[in-house]
Coordinates of N, CA, C and O in Angstrom, one line a residue:
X873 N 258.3 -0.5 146.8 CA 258.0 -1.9 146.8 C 258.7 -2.6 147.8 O 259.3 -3.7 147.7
X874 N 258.7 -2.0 148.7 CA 259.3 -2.8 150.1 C 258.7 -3.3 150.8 O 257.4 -3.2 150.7
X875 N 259.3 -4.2 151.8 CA 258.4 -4.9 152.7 C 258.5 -3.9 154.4 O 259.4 -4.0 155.3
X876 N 257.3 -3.2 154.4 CA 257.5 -2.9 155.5 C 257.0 -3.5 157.1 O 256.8 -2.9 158.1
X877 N 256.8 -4.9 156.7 CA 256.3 -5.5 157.8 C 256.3 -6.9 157.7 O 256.1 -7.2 156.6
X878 N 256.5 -7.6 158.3 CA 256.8 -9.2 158.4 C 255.9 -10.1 159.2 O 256.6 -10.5 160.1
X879 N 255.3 -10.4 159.2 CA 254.6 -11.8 160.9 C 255.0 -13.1 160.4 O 255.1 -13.4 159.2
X880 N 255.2 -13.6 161.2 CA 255.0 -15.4 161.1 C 255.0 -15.6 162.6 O 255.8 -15.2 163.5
X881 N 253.6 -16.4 162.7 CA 253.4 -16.8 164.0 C 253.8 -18.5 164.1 O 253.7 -19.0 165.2
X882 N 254.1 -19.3 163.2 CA 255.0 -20.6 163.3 C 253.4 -21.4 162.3 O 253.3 -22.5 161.7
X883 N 252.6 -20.6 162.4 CA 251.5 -21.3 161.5 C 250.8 -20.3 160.2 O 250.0 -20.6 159.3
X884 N 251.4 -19.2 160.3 CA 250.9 -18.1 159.3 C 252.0 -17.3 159.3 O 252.7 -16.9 160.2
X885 N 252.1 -16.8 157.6 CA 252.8 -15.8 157.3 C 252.2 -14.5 156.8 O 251.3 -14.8 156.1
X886 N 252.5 -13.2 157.0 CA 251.9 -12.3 156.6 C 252.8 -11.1 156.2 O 253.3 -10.6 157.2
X887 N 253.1 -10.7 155.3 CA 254.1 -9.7 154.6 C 253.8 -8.5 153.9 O 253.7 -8.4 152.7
X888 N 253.7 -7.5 154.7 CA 253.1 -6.0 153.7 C 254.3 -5.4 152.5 O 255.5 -5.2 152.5
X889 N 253.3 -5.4 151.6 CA 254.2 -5.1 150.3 C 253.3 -4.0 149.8 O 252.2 -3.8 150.1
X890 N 254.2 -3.3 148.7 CA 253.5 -1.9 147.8 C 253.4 -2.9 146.8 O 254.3 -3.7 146.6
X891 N 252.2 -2.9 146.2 CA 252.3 -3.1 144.3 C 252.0 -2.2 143.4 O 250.8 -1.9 143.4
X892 N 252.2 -1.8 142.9 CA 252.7 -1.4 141.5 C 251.2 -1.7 140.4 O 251.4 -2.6 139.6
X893 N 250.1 -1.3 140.3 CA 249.3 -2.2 139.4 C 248.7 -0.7 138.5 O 248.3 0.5 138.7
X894 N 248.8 -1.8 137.0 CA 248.3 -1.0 136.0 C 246.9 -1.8 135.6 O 246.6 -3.0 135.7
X895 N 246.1 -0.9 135.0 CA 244.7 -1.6 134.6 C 244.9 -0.9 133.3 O 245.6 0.1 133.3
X896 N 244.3 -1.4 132.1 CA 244.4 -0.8 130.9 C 243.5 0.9 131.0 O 242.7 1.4 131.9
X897 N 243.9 1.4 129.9 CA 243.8 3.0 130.0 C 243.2 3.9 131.3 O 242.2 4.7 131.4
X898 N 244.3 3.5 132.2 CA 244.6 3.8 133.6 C 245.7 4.4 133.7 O 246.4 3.9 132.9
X899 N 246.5 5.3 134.5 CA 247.3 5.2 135.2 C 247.9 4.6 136.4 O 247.4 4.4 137.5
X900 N 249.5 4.1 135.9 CA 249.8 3.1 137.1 C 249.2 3.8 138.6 O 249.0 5.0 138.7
X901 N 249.1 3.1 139.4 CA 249.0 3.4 140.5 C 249.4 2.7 141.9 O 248.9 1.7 141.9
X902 N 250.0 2.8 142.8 CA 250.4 2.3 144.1 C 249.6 1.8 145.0 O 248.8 2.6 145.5
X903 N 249.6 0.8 145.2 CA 248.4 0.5 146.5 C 249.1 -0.7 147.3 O 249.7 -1.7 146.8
X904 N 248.6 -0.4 148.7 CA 249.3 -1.1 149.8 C 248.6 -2.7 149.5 O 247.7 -2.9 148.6
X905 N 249.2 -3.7 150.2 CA 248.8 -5.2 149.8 C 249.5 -6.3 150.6 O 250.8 -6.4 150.7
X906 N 248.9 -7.0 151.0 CA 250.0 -8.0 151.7 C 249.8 -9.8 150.9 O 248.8 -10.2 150.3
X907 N 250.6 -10.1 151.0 CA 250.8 -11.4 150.9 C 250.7 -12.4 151.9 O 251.6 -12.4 152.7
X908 N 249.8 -13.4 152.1 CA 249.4 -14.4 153.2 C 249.4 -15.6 153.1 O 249.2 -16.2 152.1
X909 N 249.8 -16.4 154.3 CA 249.9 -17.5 154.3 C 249.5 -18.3 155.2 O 249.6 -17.7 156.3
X910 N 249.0 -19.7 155.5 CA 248.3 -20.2 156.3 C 248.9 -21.8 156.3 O 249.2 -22.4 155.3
X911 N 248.8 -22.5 157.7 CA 249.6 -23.6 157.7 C 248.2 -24.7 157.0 O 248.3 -25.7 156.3
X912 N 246.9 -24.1 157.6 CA 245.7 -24.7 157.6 C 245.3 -24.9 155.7 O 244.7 -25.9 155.3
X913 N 245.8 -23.8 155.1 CA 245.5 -23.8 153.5 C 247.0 -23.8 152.6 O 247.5 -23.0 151.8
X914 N 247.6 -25.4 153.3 CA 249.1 -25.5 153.0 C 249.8 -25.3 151.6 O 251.0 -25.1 151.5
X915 N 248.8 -25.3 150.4 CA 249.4 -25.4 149.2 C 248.7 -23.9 148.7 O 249.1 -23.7 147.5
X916 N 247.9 -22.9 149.3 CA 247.8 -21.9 148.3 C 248.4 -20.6 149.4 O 248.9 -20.7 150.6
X917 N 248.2 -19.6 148.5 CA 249.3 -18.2 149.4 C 247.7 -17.5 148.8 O 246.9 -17.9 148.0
X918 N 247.7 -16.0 149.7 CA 246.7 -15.0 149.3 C 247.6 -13.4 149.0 O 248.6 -13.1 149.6
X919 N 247.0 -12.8 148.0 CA 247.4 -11.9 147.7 C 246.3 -10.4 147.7 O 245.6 -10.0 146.7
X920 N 246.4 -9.9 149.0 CA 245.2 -9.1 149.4 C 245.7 -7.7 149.0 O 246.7 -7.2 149.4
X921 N 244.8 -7.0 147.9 CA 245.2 -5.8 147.5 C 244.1 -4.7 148.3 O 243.0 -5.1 148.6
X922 N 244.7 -3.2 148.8 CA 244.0 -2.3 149.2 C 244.2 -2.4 150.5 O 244.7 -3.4 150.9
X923 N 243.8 -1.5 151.2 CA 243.8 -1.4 152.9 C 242.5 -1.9 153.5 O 241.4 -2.1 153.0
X924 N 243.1 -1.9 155.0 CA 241.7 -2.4 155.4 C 240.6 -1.6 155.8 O 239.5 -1.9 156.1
X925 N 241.2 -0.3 155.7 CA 239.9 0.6 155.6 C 239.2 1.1 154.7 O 238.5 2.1 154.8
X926 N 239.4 0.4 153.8 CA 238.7 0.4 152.1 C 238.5 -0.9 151.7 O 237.9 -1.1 150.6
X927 N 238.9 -1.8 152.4 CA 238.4 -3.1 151.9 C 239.1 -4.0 151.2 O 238.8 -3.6 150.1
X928 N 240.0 -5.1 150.9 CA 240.9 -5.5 150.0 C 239.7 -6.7 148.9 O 238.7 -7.3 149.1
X929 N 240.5 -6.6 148.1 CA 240.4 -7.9 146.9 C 241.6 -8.9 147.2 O 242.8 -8.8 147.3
X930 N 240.8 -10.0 147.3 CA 241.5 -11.1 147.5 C 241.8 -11.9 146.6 O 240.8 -12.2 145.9
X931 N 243.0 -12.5 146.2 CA 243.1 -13.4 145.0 C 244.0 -14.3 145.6 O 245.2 -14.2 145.8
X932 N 243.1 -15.5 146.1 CA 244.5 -17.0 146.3 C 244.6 -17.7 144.5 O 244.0 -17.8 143.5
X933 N 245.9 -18.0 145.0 CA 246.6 -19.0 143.9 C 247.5 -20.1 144.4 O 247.8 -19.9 145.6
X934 N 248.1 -21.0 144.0 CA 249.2 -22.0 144.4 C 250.5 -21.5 144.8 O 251.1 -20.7 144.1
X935 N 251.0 -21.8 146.1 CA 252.4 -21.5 146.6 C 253.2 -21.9 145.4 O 254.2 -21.2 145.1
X936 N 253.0 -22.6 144.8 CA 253.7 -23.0 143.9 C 254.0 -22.1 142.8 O 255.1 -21.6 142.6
X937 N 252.9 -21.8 142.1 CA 252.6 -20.6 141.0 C 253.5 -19.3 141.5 O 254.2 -18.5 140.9
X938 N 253.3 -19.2 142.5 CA 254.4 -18.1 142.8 C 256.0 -18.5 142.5 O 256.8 -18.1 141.6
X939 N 256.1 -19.7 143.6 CA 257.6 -19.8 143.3 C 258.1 -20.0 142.1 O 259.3 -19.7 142.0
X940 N 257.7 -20.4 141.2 CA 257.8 -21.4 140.0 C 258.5 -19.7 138.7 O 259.3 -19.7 137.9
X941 N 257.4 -18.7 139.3 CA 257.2 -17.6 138.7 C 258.3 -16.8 139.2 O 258.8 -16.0 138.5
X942 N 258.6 -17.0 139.9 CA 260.5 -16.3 140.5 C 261.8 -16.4 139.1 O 262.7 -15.6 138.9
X943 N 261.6 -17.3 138.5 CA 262.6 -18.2 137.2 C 261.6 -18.2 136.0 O 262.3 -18.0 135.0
X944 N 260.5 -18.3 135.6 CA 260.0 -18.7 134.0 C 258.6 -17.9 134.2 O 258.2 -17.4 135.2
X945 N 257.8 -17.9 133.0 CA 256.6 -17.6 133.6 C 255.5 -18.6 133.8 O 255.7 -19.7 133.2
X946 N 254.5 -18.6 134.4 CA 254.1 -19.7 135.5 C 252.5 -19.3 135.4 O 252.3 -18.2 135.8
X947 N 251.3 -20.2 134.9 CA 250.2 -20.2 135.0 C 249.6 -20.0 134.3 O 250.3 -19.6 133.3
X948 N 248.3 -20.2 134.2 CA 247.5 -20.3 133.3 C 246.0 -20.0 133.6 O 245.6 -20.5 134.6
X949 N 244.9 -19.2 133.0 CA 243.7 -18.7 133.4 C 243.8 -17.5 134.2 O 244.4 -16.4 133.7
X950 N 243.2 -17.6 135.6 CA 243.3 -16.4 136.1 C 244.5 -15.3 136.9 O 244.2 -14.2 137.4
X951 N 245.7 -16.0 136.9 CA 246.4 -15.6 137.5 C 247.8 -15.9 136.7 O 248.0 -17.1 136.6
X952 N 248.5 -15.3 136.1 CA 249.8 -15.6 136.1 C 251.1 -14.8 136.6 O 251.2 -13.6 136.8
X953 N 252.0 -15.6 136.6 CA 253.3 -14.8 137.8 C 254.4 -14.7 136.3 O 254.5 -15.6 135.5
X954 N 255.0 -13.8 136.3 CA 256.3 -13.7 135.7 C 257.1 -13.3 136.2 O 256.9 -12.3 136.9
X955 N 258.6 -13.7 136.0 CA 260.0 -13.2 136.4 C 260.5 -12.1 136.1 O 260.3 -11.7 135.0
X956 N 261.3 -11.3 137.0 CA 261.8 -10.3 136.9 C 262.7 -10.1 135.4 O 263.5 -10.9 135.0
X957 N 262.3 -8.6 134.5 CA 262.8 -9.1 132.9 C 263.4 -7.7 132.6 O 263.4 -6.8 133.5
X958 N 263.8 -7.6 131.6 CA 264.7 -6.1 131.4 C 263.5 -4.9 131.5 O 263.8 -3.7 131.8
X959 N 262.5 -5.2 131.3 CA 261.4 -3.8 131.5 C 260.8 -3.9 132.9 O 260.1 -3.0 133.2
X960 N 261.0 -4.7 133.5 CA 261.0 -4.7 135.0 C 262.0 -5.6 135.6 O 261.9 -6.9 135.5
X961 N 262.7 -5.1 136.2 CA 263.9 -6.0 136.9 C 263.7 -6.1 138.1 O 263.8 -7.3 138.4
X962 N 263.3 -5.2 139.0 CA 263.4 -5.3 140.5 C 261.9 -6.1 141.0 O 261.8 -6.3 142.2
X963 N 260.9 -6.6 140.1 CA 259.9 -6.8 140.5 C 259.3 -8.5 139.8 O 259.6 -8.9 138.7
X964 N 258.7 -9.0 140.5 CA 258.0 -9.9 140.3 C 257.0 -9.8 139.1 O 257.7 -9.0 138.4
X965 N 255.9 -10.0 138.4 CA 254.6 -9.3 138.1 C 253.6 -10.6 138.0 O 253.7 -11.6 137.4
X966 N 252.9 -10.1 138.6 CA 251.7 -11.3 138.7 C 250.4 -10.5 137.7 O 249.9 -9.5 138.1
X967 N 250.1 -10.9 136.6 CA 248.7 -10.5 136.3 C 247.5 -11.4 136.8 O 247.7 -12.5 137.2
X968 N 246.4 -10.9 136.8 CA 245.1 -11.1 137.7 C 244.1 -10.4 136.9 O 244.1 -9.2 136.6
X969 N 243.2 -11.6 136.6 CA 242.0 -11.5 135.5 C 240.8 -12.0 136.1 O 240.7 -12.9 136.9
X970 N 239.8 -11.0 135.7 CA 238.5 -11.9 135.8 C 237.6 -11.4 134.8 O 238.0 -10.9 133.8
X971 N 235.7 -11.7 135.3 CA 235.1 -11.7 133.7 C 234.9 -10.0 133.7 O 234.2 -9.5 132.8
X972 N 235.4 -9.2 134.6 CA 234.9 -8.0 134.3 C 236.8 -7.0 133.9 O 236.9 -5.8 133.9
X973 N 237.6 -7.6 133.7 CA 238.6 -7.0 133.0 C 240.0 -7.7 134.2 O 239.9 -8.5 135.1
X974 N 241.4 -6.8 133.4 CA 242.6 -7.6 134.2 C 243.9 -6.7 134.7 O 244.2 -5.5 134.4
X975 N 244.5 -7.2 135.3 CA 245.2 -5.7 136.2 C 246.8 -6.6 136.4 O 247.0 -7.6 137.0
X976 N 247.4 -5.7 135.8 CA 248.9 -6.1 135.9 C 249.7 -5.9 137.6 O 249.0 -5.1 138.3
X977 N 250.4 -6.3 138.1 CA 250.8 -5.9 139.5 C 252.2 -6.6 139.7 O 252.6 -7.8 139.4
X978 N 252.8 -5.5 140.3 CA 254.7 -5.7 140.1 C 254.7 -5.1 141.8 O 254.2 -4.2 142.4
X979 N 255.6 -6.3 142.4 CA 255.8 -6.5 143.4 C 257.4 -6.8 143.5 O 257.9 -7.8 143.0
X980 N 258.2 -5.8 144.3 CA 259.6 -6.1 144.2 C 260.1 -7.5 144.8 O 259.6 -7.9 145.9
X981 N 260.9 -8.1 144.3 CA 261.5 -9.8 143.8 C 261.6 -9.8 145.3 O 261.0 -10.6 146.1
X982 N 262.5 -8.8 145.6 CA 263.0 -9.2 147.5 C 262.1 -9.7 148.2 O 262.3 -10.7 148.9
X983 N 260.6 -8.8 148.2 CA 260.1 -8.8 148.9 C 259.1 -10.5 148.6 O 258.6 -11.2 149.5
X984 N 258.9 -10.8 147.2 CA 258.3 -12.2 147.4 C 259.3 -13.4 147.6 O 258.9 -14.6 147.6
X985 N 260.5 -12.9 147.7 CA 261.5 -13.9 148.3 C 261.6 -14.5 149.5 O 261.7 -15.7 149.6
X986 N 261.5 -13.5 150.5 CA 261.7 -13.1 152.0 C 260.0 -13.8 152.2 O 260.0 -14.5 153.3
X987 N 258.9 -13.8 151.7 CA 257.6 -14.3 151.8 C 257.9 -15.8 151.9 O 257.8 -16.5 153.0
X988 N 258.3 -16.3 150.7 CA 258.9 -17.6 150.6 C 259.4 -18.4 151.2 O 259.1 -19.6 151.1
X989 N 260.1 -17.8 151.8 CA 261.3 -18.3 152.3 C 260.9 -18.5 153.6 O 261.5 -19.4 154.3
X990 N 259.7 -17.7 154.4 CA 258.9 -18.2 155.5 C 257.7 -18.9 155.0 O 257.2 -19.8 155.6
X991 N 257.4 -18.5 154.4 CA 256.2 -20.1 154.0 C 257.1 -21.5 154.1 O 256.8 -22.5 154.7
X992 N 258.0 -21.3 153.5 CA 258.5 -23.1 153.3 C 259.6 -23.1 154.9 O 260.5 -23.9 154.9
X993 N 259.5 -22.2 156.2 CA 259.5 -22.9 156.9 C 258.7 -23.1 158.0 O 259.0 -23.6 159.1
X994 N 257.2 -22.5 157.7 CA 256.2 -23.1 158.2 C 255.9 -24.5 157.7 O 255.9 -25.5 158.5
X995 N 255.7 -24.5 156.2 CA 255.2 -25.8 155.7 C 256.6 -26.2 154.3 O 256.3 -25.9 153.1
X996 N 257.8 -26.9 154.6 CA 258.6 -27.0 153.6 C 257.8 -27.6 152.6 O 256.9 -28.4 152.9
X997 N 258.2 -27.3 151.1 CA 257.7 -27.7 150.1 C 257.7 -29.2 150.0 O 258.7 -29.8 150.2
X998 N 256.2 -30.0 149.4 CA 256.8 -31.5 149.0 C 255.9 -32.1 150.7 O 255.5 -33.3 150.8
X999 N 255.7 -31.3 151.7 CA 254.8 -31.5 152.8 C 253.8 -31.3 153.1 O 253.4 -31.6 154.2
X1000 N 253.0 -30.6 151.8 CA 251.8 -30.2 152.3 C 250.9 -30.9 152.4 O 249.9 -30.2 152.3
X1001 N 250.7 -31.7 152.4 CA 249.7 -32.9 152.3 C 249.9 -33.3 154.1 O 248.8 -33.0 154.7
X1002 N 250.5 -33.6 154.7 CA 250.8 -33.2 156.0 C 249.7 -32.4 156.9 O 249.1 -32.9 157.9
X1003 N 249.6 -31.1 156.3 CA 249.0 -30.1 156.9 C 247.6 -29.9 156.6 O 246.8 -29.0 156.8
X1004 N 247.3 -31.3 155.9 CA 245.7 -30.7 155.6 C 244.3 -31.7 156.8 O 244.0 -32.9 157.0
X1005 N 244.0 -30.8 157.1 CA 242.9 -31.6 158.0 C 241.3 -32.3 157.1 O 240.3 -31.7 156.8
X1006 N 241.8 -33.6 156.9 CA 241.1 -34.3 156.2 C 239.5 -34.3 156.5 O 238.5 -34.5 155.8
X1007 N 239.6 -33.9 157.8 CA 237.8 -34.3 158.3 C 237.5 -33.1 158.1 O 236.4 -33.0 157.6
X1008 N 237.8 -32.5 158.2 CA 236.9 -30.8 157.9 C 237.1 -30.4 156.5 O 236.4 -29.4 156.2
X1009 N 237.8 -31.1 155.5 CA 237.7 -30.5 154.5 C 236.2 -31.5 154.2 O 235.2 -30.7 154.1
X1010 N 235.9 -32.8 154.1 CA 234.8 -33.6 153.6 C 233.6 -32.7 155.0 O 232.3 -32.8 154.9
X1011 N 234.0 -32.3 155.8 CA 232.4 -31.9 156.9 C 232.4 -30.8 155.3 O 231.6 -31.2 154.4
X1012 N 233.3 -29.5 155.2 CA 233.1 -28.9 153.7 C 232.1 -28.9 153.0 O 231.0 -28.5 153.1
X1013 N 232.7 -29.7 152.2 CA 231.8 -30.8 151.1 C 230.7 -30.9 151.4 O 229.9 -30.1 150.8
X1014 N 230.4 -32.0 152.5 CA 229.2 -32.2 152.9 C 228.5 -31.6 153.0 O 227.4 -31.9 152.5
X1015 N 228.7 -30.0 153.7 CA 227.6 -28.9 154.5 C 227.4 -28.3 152.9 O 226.2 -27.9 152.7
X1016 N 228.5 -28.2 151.7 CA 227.9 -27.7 150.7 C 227.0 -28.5 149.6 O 226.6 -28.0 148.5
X1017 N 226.8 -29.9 150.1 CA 225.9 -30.4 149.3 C 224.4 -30.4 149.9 O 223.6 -31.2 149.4
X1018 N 223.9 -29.6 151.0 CA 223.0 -29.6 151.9 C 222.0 -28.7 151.5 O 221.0 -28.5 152.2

């Protein structure tokens, strides 16, 4: 569960991580996955599981919901983050639900640290409202009520 790769181009972050994910009466299994970040989508992070020559699943959630999930557990519905605990210490775990079933995933602590810690100095926390381009979110809107 290391981070074998880093980017931040001063507007995006990108972090390869192993996770750890169990699905009920499954065996754990390992699969490559990165963590993403974007100055343009300031308040959520992406969590892309699989490679890209098999195609990943994408699940965004709140920057927040992550960090919050470092110390307590954090969320509600489709996604929740929990803290590192005596039956997993070294890892994060985020579960991730939808209507066709739900998949546990443990991500070592370091590595969503080091993630963090370049997100908030692309976009420090408490700023992101800053970073949002107001006319293209309502063109959005617009083009989807057409």
């Amino acid at each position: 569960m290391t981070q074998p790769f880093s980017s931040s181009d001063g507007t995006s972050v990108t972090h390869e991580v192993v996770t750890h994910v169990v699905v009920a009466d499954e065996p754990p299994v390992s699969l490559p996955a990165e963590l993403r970040y974007d100055r343009a989508d300031p308040y959520a992070v992406c969590l892309a599981l699989g490679g890209t020559s098999t195609g990943t699943v994408d699940w965004a959630f709140a920057r927040s919901l992550l960090s919050e999930g470092l110390s307590r557990p954090a969320g509600v519905g489709d996604v929740l983050v929990m803290p590192p605990h005596r039956c997993h210490r070294h890892s994060v775990r985020i579960v991730v639900r939808s209507r066709v079933g739900a998949a546990v995933l443990d991500i070592a602590t370091t590595a969503v640290i080091a993630f963090l810690k370049e997100t908030d100095r692309v976009v420090p926390p408490g700023t992101e409202g800053l970073h949002i381009d107001l006319d293209r979110v309502v063109a959005d809107l617009r083009a989807g009520s057409e």
